[in-house]
Coordinates of C-alpha atoms and ligand atoms in Angstrom, one line a residue:
Chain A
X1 CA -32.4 -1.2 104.6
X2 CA -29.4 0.5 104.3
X3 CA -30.4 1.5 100.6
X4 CA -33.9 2.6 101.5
X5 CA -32.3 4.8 104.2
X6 CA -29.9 6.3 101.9
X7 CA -32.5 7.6 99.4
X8 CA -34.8 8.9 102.4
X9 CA -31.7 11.1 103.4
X10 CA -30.4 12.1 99.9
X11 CA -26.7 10.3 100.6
X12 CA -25.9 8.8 97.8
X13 CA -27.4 9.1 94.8
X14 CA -24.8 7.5 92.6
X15 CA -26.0 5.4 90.3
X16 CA -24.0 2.9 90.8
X17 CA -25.4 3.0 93.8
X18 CA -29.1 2.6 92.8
X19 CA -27.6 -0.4 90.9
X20 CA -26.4 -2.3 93.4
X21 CA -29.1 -1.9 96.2
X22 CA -31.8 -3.1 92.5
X23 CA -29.2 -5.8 92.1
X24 CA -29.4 -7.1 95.2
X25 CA -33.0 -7.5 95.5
X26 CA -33.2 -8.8 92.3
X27 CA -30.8 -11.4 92.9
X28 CA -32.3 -12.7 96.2
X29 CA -35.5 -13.1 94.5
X30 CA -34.0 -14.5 91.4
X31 CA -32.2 -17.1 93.8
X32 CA -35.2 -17.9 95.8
X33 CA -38.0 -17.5 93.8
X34 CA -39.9 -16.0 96.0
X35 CA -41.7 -12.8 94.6
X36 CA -42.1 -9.2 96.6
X37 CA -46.0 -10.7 96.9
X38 CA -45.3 -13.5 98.6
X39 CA -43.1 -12.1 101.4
X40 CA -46.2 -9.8 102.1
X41 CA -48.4 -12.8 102.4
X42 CA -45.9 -14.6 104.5
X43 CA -45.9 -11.5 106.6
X44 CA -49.2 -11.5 107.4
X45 CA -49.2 -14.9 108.2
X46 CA -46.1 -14.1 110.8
X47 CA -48.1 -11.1 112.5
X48 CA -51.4 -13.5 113.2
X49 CA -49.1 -16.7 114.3
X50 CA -46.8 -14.3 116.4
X51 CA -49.9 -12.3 118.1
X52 CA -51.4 -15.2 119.1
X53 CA -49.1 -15.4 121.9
X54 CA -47.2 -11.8 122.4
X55 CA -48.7 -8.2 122.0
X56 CA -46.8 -6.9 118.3
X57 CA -47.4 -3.4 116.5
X58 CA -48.3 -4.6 113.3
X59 CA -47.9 -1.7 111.8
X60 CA -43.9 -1.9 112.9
X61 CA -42.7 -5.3 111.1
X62 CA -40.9 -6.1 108.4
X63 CA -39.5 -9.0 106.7
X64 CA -36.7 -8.6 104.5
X65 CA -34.6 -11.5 102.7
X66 CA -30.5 -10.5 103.4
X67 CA -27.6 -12.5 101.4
X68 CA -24.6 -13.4 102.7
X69 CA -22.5 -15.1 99.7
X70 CA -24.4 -17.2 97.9
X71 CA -26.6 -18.2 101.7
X72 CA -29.9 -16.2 101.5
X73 CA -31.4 -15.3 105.2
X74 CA -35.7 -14.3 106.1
X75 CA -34.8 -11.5 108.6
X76 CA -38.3 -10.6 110.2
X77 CA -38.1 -7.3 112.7
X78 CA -41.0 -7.1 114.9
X79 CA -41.8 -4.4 117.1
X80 CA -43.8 -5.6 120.0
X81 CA -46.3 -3.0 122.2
X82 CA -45.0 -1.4 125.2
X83 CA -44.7 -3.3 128.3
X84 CA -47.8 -1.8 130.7
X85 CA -46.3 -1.0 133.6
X86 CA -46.9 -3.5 136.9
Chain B
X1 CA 0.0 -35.0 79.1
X2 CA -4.0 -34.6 80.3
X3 CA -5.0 -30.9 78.3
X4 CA -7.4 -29.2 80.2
X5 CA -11.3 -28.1 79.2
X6 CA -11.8 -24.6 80.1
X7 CA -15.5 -23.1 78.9
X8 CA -16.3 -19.5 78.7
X9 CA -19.6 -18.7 79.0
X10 CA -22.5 -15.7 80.2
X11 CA -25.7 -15.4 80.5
X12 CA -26.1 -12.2 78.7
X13 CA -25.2 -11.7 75.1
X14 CA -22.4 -9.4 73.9
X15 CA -20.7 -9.5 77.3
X16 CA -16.9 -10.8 75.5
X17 CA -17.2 -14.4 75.6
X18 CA -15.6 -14.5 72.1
X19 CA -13.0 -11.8 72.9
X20 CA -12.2 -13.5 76.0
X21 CA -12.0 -17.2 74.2
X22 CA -9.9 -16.0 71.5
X23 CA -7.4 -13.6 73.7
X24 CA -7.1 -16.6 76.5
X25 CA -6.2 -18.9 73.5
X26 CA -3.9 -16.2 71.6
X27 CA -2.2 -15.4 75.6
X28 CA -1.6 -19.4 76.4
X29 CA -0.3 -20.3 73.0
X30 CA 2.3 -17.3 73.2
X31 CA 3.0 -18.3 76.8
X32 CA 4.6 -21.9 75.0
X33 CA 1.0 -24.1 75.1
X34 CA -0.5 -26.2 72.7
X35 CA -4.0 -24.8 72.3
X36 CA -7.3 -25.4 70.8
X37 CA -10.1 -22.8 70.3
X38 CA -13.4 -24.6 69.9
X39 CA -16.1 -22.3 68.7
X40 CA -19.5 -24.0 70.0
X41 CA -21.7 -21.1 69.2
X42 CA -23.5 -22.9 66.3
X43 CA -25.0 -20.8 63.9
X44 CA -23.3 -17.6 64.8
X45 CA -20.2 -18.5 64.1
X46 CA -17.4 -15.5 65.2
X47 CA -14.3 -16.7 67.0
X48 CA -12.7 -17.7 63.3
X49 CA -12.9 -13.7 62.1
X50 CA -11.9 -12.8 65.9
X51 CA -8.7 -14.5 65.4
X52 CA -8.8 -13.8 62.1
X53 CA -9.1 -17.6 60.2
X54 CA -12.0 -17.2 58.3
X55 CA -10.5 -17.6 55.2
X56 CA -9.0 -21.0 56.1
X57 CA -12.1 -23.0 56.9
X58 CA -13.0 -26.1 55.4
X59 CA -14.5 -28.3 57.8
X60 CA -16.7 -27.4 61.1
X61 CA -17.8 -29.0 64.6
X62 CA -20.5 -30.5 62.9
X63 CA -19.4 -32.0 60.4
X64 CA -16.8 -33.7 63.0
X65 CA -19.2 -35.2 65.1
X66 CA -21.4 -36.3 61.8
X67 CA -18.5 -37.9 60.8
X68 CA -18.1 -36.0 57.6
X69 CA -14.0 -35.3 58.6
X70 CA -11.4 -36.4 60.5
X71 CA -10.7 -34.4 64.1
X72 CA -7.2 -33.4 62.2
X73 CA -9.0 -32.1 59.3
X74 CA -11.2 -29.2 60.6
X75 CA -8.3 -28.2 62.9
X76 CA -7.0 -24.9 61.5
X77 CA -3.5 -24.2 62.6
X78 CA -2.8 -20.4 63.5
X79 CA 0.3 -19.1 61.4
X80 CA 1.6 -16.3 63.5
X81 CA 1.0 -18.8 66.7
X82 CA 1.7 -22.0 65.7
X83 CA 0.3 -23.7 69.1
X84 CA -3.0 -21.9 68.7
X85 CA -5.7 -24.4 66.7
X86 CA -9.2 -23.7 65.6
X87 CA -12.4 -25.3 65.7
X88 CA -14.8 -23.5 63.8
X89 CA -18.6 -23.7 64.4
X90 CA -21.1 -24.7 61.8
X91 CA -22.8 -21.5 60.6
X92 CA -26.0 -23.0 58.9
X93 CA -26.9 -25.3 61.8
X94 CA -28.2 -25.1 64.7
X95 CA -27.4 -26.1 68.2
X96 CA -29.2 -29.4 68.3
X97 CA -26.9 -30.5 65.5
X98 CA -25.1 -31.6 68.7
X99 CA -25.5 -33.3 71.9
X100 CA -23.3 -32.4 75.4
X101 CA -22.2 -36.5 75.1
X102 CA -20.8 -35.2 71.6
X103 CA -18.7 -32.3 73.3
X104 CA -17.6 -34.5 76.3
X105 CA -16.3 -37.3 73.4
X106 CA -14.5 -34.2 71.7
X107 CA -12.9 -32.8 74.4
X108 CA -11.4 -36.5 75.7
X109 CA -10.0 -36.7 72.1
X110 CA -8.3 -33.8 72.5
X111 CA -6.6 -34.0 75.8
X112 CA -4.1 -36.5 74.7
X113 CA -2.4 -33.8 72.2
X114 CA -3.3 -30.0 73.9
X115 CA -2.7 -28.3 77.2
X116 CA -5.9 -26.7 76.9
X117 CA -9.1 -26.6 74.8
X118 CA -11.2 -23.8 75.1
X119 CA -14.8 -23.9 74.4
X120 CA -16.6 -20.6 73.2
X121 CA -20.2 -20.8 74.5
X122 CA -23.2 -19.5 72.7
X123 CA -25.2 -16.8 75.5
X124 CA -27.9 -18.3 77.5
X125 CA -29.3 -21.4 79.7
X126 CA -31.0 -23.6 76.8
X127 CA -28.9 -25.9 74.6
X128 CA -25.6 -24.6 73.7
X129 CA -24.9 -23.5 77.0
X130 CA -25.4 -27.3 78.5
X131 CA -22.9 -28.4 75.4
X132 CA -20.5 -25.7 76.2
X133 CA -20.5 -26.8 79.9
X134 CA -20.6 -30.3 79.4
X135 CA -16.9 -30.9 79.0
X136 CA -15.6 -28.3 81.5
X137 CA -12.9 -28.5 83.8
X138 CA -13.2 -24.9 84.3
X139 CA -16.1 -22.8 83.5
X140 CA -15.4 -19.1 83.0
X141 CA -18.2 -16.8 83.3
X142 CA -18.2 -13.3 81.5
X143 CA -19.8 -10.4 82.6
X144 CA -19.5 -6.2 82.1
X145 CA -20.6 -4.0 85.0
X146 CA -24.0 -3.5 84.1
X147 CA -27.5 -4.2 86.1
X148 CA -29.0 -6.9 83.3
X149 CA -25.2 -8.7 83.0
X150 CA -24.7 -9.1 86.5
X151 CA -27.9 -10.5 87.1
X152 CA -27.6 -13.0 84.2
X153 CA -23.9 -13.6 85.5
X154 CA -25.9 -14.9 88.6
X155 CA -27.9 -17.3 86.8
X156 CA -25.4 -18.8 85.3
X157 CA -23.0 -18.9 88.3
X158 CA -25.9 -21.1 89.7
X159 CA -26.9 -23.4 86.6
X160 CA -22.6 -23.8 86.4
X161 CA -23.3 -25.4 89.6
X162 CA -26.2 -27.1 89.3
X163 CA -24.4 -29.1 86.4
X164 CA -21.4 -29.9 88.8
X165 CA -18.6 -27.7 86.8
X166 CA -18.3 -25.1 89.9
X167 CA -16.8 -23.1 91.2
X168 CA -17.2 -20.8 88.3
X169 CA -14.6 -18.0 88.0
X170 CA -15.9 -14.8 86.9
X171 CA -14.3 -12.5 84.6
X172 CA -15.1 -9.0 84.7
X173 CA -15.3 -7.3 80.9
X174 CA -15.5 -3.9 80.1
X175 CA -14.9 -1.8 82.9
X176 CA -14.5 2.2 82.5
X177 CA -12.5 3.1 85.3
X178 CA -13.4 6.9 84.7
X179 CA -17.0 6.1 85.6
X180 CA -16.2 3.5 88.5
X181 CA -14.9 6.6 90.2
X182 CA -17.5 8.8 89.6
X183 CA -20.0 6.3 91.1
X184 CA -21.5 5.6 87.6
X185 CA -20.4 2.1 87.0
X186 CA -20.5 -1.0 89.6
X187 CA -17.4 -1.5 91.5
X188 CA -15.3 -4.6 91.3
X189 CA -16.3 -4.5 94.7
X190 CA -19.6 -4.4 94.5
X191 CA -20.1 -7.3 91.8
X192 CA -18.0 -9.4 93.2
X193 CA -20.2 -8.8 96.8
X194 CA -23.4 -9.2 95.0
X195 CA -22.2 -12.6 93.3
X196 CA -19.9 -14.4 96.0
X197 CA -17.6 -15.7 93.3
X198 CA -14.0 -16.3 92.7
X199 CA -12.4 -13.7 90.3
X200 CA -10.5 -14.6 87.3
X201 CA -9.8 -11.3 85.3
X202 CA -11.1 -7.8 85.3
X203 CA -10.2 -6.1 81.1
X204 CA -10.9 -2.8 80.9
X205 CA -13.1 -1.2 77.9
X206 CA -10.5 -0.6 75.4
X207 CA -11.0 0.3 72.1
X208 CA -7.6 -1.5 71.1
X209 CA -10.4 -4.3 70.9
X210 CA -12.2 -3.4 67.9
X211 CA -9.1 -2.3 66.2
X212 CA -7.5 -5.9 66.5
X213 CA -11.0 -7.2 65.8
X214 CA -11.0 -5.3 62.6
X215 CA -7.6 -6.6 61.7
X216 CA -8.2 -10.6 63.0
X217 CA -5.1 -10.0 65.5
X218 CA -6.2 -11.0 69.1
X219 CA -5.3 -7.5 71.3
X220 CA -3.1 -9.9 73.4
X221 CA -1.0 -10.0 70.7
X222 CA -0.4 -5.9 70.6
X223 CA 2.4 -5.6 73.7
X224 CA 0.7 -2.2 74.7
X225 CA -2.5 -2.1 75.2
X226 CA -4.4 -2.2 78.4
X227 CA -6.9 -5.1 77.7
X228 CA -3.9 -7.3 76.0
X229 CA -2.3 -7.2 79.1
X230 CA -5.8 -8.0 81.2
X231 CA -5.6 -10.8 78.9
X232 CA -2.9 -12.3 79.8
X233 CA -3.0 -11.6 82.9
X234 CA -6.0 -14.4 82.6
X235 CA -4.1 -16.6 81.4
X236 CA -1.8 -16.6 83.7
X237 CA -4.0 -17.0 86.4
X238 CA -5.3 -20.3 84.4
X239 CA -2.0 -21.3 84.4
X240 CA -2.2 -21.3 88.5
X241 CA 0.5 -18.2 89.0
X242 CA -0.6 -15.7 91.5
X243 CA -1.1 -12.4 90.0
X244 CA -2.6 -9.4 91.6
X245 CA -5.4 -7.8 90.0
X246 CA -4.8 -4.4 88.3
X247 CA -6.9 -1.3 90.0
X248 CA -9.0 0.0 88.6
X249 CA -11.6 1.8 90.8
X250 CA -9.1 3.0 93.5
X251 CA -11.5 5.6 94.9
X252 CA -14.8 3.5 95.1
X253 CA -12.7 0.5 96.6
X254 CA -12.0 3.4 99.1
X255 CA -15.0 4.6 99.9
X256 CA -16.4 1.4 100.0
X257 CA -14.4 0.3 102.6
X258 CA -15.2 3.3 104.6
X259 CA -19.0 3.1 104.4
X260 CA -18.4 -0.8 105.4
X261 CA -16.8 0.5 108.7
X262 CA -19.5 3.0 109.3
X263 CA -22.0 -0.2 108.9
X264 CA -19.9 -2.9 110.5
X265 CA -23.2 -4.8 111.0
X266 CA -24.9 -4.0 107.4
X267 CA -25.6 -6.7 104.5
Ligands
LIG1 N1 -12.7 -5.1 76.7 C1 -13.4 -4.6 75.6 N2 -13.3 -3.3 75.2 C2 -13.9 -2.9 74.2 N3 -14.8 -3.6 73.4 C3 -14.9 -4.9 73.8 C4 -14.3 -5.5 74.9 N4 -14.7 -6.8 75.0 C5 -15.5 -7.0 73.9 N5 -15.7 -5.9 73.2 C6 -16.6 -5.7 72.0 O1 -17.9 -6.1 72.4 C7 -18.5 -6.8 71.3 C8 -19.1 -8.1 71.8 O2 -18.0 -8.9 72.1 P1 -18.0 -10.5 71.8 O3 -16.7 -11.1 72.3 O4 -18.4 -10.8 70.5 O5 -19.2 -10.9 72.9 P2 -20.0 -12.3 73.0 O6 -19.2 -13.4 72.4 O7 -20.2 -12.5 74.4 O8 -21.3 -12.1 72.2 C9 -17.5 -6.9 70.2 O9 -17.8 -5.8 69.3 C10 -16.2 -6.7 70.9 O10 -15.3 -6.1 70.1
LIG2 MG1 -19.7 -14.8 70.8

């Protein structure tokens, strides 16, 4: 996130940088074999079990694998509609 | 006495495995230990013109575990360090020649007469690398600051542990400080973030290396130089002293830290 925000804005555009944020997708995929393809599979699969019970903008989620050490965490962010008023 | 099997490994070629076996063995021998330098790179045989023994070889690895010569016999003692031994690899065989139960056997023989045997490891995850590994007490893995080196450092952090020899200790080769602080080399920092590892030694780029490579002296040998003093800084830290790590990337450890207190939260 972080990364993607930083090139949107033009902060940093060391390449050391670049390398790290590459690195650390890389790594989580290389430790958990799970390709970029199959997170957008299992995101769609999220947005239909999740609606099925709450009103979500699916246009407004995202899944994102995070490490921590050597754990690797699914982080979903799911925006849900506004609240009608009552 | 019980020596200790330390392997040095990576998953990318080229990293330093061979300049890090042969400067370890070079550092612990002058620090008083009996020490043997086993090169298990069959094939590509290069730790005997690192440390500068090519002339004396007779006998190889293989040709000890095929039972061609004695242990003693294709043991090459080193004359300037007299504690320092050599193994030398087969050069026209290849790594099948030899089984990790092979490696394990060698090592126990070993341990009776040296503090520590040091096994070179051949690059990669196939063979070799399960040889190299077998015997470890202590794996070393080797890496330089680069995207395609870290990630293979990765690999092999994980396949060290999948064979039960981890924790794996990294050591970080090749680092130009210069381009650390212009933001065009990974941080210590940031490799060591990206690969959750215990750090064993961080060795500058230093040409001092090729010019004790060109001469078959080990750079830990040459009191002045920047990497011969990384060097033994490993080996000290093998030898269980404390010893801080030298800086080299004093303004992107900086800023680092700052951008980490902007994003307290952030992975
Ligand atoms: N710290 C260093 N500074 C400069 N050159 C180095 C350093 N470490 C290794 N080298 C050079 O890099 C090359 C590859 O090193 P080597 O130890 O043979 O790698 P490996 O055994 O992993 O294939 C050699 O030419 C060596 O002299
Ligand atoms: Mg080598």
């Amino acid at each position: 996130m972080a990364g993607i925000l930083d090139r949107i804005f033009g902060r940093d555009r060391k390449s050391a940088h670049l390398a790290k944020e590459r690195l650390k997708l890389v790594l989580v995929h290389d430790r958990t074999d799970i390709s970029p393809g199959v997170m957008e599979l299992m995101k769609d699969d999220l947005i239909a079990a999740i609606s099925k019970h709450i009103d979500i903008d699916a246009g407004d989620v995202r899944i994102e694998m995070a490490t921590e050490g050597h754990e690797q965490r699914l982080i979903a962010d799911i925006a849900l509609r506004p609240p009608r008023r009552r | 006495m019980t020596g200790k099997a330390i392997t040095v490994t990576s998953g990318k070629g080229g990293v330093g495995k061979t300049t890090v076996t042969a400067n370890l063995g070079a550092a612990l021998a002058n620090f008083g230990h009996k020490v043997v330098c086993i090169d298990a790179d069959i094939g590509l045989r290069n730790l005997d013109v690192v440390l500068g023994l090519e002339n004396r070889i007779v006998y190889d690895l293989v040709d000890i575990v095929e039972g061609r010569c004695r242990l003693r016999q294709a043991m090459i003692r080193d004359k300037r360090l007299p504690e320092l031994f050599l193994i030398p690899a087969a050069q026209t065989r290849d790594k099948s020649a030899i089984s990790p139960s092979d490696m394990v056997t060698l090592a126990d023989d070993l341990r009776a007469e040296f503090d520590y045997i040091l096994f070179d490891s051949p690059a990669g995850i196939e063979r070799g690398f399960r040889n190299a590994v077998a015997p470890a007490d202590m794996v070393l893995v080797v890496t330089n600051p680069e995207v395609s080196a870290v990630r293979d450092a990765d690999r092999i952090i994980g396949l060290v542990e999948a064979e039960e020899k981890g924790p794996a200790r990294l050591v970080i080769n090749r680092i130009k400080p210069e381009m650390v602080r212009r933001g065009d080399m990974l941080g210590v920092d940031d490799i060591l973030e990206l690969l959750a590892v215990q750090l064993v030694g961080l060795v500058p780029d230093d040409e001092n290396v090729l010019l004790s490579t060109n001469r078959g002296l080990p750079v830990v040998l040459d009191g002045k130089s920047k990497a011969g003093l990384a060097f033994r800084n490993i080996a000290r830290r093998v030898m269980g002293e404390e010893v801080p790590f030298m800086h080299f990337d004093e303004t992107g450890g900086f800023l680092n830290r700052i951008t980490r207190l902007i994003r307290p939260g952030g992975n």
